PDB file of C-alpha atoms in Angstrom:
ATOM      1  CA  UNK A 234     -20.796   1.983   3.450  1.00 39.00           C
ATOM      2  CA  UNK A 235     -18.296  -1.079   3.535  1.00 39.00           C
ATOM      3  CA  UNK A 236     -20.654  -3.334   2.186  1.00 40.00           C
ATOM      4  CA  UNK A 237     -22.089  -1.095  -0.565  1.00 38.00           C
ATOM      5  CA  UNK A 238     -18.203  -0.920  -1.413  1.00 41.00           C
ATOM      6  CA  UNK A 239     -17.523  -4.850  -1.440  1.00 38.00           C
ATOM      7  CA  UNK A 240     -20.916  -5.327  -3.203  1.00 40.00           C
ATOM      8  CA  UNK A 241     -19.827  -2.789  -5.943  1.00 44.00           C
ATOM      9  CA  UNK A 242     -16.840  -4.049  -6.860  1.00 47.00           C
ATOM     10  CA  UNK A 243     -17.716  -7.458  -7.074  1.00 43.00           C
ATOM     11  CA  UNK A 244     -20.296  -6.104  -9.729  1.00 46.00           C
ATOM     12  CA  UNK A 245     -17.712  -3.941 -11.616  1.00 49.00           C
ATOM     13  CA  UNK A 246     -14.816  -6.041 -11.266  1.00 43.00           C
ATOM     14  CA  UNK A 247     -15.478  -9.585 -10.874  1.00 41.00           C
ATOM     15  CA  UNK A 248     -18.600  -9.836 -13.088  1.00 38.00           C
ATOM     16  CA  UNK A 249     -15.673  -9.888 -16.185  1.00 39.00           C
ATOM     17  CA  UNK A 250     -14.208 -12.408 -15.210  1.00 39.00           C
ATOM     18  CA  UNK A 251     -17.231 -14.599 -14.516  1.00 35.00           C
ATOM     19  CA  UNK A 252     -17.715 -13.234 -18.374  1.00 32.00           C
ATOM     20  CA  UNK A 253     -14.863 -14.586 -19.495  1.00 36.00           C
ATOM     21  CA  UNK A 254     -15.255 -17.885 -17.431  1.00 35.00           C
ATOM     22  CA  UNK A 255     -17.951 -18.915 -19.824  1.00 31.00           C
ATOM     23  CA  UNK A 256     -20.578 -17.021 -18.010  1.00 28.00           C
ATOM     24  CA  UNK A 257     -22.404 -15.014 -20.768  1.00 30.00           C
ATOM     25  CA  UNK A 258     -24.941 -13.529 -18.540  1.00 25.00           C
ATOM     26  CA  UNK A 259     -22.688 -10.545 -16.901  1.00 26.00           C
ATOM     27  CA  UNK A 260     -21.454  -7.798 -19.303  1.00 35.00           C
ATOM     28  CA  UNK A 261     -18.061  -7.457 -19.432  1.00 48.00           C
ATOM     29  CA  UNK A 262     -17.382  -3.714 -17.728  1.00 69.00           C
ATOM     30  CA  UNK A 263     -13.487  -3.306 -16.933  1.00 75.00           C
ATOM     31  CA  UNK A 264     -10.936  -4.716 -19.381  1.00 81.00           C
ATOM     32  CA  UNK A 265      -9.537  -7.849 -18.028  1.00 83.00           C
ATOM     33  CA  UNK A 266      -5.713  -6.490 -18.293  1.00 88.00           C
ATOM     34  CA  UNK A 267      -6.869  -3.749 -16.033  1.00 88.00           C
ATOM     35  CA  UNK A 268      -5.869  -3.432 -12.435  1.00 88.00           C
ATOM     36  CA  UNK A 269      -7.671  -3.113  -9.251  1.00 83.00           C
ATOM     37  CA  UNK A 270      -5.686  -0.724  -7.309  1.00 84.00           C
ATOM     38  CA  UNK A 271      -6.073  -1.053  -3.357  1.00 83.00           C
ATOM     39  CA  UNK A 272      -9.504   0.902  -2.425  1.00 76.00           C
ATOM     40  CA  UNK A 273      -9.419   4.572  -0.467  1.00 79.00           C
ATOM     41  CA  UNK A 274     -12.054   4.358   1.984  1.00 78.00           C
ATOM     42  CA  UNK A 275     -15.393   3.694   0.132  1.00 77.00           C
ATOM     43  CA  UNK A 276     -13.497   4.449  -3.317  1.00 83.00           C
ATOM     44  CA  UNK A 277     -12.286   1.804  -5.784  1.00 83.00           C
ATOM     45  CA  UNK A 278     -10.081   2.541  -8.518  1.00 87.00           C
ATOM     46  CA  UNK A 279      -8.675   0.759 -11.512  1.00 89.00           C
ATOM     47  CA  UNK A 280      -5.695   1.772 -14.016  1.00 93.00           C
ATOM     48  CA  UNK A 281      -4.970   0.413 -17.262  1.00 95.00           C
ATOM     49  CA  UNK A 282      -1.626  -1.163 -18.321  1.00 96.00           C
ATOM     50  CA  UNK A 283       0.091   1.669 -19.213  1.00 96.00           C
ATOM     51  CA  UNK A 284      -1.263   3.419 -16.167  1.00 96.00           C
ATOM     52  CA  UNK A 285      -2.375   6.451 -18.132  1.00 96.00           C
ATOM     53  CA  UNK A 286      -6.134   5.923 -17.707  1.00 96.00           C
ATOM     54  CA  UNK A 287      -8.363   5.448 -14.625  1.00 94.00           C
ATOM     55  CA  UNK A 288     -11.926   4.847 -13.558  1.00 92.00           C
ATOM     56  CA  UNK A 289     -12.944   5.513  -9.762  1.00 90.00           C
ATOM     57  CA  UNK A 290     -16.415   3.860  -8.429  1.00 87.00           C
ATOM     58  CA  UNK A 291     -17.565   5.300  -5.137  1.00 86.00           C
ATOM     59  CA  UNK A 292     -20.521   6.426  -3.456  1.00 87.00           C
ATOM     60  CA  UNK A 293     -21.710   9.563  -1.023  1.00 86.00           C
ATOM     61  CA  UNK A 294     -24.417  10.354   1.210  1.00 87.00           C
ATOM     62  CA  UNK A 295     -27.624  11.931  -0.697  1.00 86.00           C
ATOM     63  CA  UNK A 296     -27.490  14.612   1.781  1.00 82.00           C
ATOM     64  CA  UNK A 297     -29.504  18.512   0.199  1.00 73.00           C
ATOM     65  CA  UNK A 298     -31.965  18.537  -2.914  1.00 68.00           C
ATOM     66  CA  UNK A 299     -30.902  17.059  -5.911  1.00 66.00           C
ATOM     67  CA  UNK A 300     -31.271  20.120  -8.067  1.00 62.00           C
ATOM     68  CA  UNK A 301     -28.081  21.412  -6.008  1.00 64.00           C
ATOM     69  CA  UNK A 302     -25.809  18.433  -6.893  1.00 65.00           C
ATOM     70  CA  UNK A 303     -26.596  18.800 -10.708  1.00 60.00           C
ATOM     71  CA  UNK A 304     -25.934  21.927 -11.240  1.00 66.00           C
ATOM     72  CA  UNK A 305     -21.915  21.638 -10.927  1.00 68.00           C
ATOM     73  CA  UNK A 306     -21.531  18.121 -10.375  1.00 76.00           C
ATOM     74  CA  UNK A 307     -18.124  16.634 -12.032  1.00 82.00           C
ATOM     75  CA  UNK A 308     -17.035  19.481 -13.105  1.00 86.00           C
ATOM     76  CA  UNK A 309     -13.483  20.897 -12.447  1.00 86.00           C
ATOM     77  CA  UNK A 310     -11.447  24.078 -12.667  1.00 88.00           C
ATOM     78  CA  UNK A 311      -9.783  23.938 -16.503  1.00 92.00           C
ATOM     79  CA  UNK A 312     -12.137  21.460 -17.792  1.00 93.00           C
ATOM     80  CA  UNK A 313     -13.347  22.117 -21.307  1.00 95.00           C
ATOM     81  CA  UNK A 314     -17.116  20.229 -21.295  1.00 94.00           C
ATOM     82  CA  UNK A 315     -18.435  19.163 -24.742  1.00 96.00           C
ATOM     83  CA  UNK A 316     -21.626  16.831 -22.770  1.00 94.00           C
ATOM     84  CA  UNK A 317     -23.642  17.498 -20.307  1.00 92.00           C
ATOM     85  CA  UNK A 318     -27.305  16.153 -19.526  1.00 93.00           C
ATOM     86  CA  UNK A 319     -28.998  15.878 -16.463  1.00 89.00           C
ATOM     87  CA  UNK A 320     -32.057  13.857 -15.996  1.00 89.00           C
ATOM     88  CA  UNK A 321     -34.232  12.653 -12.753  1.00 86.00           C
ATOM     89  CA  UNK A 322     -31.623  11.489 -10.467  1.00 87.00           C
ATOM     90  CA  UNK A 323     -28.595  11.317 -12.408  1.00 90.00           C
ATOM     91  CA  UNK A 324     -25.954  13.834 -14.303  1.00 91.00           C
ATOM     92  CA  UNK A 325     -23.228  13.078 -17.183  1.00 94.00           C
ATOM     93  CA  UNK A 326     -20.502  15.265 -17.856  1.00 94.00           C
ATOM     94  CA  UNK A 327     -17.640  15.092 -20.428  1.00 96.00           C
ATOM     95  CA  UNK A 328     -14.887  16.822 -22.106  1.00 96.00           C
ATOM     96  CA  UNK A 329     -11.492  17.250 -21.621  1.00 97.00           C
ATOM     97  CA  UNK A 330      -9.564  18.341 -18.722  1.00 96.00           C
ATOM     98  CA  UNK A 331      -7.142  21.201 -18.483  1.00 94.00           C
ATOM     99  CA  UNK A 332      -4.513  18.750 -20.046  1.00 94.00           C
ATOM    100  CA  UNK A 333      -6.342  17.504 -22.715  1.00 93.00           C
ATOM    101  CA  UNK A 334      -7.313  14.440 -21.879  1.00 97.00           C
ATOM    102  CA  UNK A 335     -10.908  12.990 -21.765  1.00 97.00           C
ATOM    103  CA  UNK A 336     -12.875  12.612 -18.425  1.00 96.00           C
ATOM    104  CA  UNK A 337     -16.468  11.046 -18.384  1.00 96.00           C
ATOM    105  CA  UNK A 338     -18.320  11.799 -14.953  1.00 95.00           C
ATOM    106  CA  UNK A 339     -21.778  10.169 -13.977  1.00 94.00           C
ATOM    107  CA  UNK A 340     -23.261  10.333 -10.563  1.00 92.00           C
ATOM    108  CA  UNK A 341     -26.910   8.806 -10.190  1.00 91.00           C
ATOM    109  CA  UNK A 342     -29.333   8.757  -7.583  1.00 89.00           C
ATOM    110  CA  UNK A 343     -29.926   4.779  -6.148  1.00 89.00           C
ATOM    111  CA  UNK A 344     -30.441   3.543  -3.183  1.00 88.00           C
ATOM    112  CA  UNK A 345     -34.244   4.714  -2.587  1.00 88.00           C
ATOM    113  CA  UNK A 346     -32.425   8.123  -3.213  1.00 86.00           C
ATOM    114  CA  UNK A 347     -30.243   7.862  -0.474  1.00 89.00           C
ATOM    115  CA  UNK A 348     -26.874   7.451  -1.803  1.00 89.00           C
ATOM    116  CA  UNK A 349     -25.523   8.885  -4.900  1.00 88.00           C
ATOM    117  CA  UNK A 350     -23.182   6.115  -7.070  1.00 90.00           C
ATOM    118  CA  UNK A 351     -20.405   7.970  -8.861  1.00 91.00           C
ATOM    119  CA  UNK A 352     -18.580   6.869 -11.618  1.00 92.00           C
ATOM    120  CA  UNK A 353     -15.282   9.354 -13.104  1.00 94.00           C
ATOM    121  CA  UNK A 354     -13.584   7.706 -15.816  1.00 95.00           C
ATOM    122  CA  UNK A 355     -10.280   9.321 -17.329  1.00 96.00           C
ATOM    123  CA  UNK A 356      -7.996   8.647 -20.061  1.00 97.00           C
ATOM    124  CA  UNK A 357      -5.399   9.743 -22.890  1.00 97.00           C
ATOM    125  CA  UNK A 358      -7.294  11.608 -25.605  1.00 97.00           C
ATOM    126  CA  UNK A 359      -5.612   9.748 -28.198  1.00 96.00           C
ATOM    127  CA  UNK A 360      -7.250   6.339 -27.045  1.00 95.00           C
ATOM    128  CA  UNK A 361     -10.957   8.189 -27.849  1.00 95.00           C
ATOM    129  CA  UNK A 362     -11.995   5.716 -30.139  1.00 94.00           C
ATOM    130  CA  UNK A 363     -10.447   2.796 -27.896  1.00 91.00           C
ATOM    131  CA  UNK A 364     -12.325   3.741 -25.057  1.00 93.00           C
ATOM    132  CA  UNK A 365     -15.926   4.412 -26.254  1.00 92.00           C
ATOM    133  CA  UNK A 366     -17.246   0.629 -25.619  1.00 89.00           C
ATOM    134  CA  UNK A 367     -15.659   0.918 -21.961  1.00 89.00           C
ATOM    135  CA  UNK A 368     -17.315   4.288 -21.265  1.00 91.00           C
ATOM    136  CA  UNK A 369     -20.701   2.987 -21.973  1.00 90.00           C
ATOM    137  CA  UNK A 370     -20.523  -0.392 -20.293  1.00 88.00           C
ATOM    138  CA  UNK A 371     -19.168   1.553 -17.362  1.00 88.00           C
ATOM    139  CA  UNK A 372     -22.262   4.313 -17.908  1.00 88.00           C
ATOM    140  CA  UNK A 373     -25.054   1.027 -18.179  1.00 86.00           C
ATOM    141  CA  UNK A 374     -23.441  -0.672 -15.156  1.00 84.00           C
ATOM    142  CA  UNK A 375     -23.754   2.410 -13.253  1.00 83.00           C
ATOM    143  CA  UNK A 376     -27.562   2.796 -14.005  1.00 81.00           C
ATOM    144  CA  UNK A 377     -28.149  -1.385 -13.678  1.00 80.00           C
ATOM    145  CA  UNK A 378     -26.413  -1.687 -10.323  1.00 77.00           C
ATOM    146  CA  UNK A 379     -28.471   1.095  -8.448  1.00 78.00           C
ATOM    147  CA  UNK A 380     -29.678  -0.958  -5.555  1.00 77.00           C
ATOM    148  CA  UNK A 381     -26.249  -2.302  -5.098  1.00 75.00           C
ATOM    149  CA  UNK A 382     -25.024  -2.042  -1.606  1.00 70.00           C
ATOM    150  CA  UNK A 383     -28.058  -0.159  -0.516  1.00 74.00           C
TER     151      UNK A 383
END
């Protein structure tokens, strides 16, 4: 589990600044004025300046049938969703929470199906049009990285 974290966050968070470096192979994925915040077991989180939006990167155990996750997954009490797909392996949600601001939630399948890689992504609704880029660099990073740590 430790190494699937180190492994991911090296590919979320120090693939941008390899970007900005001059390496133009590696998407840029977090904003570089972002900040890593100290990781929570096998979760890493980052806030933005103003400390009013957050993504969390973290993986679990792909323990039950797959069919059981998707059916609730990311989903909390007082969320409002507005998206919601759910393919082979993976689920999005989206919408706003009970306070009105805007969550994204992926979790995917990787590892050989043994892990699930979950991405939750939250932020000030105002900042919608802001944050759209960041949401689906985070959302392809997720899918590209799914042997990461495995």
């Amino acid at each position: 589990m430790l190494r699937f974290s180190l492994v991911f966050v090296l590919i979320v968070f120090a693939l941008p600044a390899a970007a900005q470096q001059g390496r133009k192979d590696y998407p840029t994925i977090v904003p570089p004025d972002w900040t890593l915040l100290p990781p929570k077991s096998n979760e890493w989180r980052a806030v933005s300046p103003r400390k009013d939006a957050w993504l969390s990167l973290y993986a679990t155990p792909a323990d039950g049938p797959a069919a059981s996750r998707h059916r609730q997954w990311g989903i909390s009490a007082g969320d409002r969703v507005t998206y919601q797909r759910r393919g082979d392996g993976w689920t999005v949600v989206s919408g706003y929470t009970a306070d009105s601001r805007i969550f994204y939630r992926k979790t995917m399948l990787a590892c050989g199906g043994r892990k699930w890689h979950n991405l939750k992504l939250e932020y000030p609704a105002s900042d919608k049009s802001a944050m759209d880029g960041f949401v689906t660099r985070a959302s392809y990073a997720l899918a590209a990285y799914n042997s990461a740590g495995c």
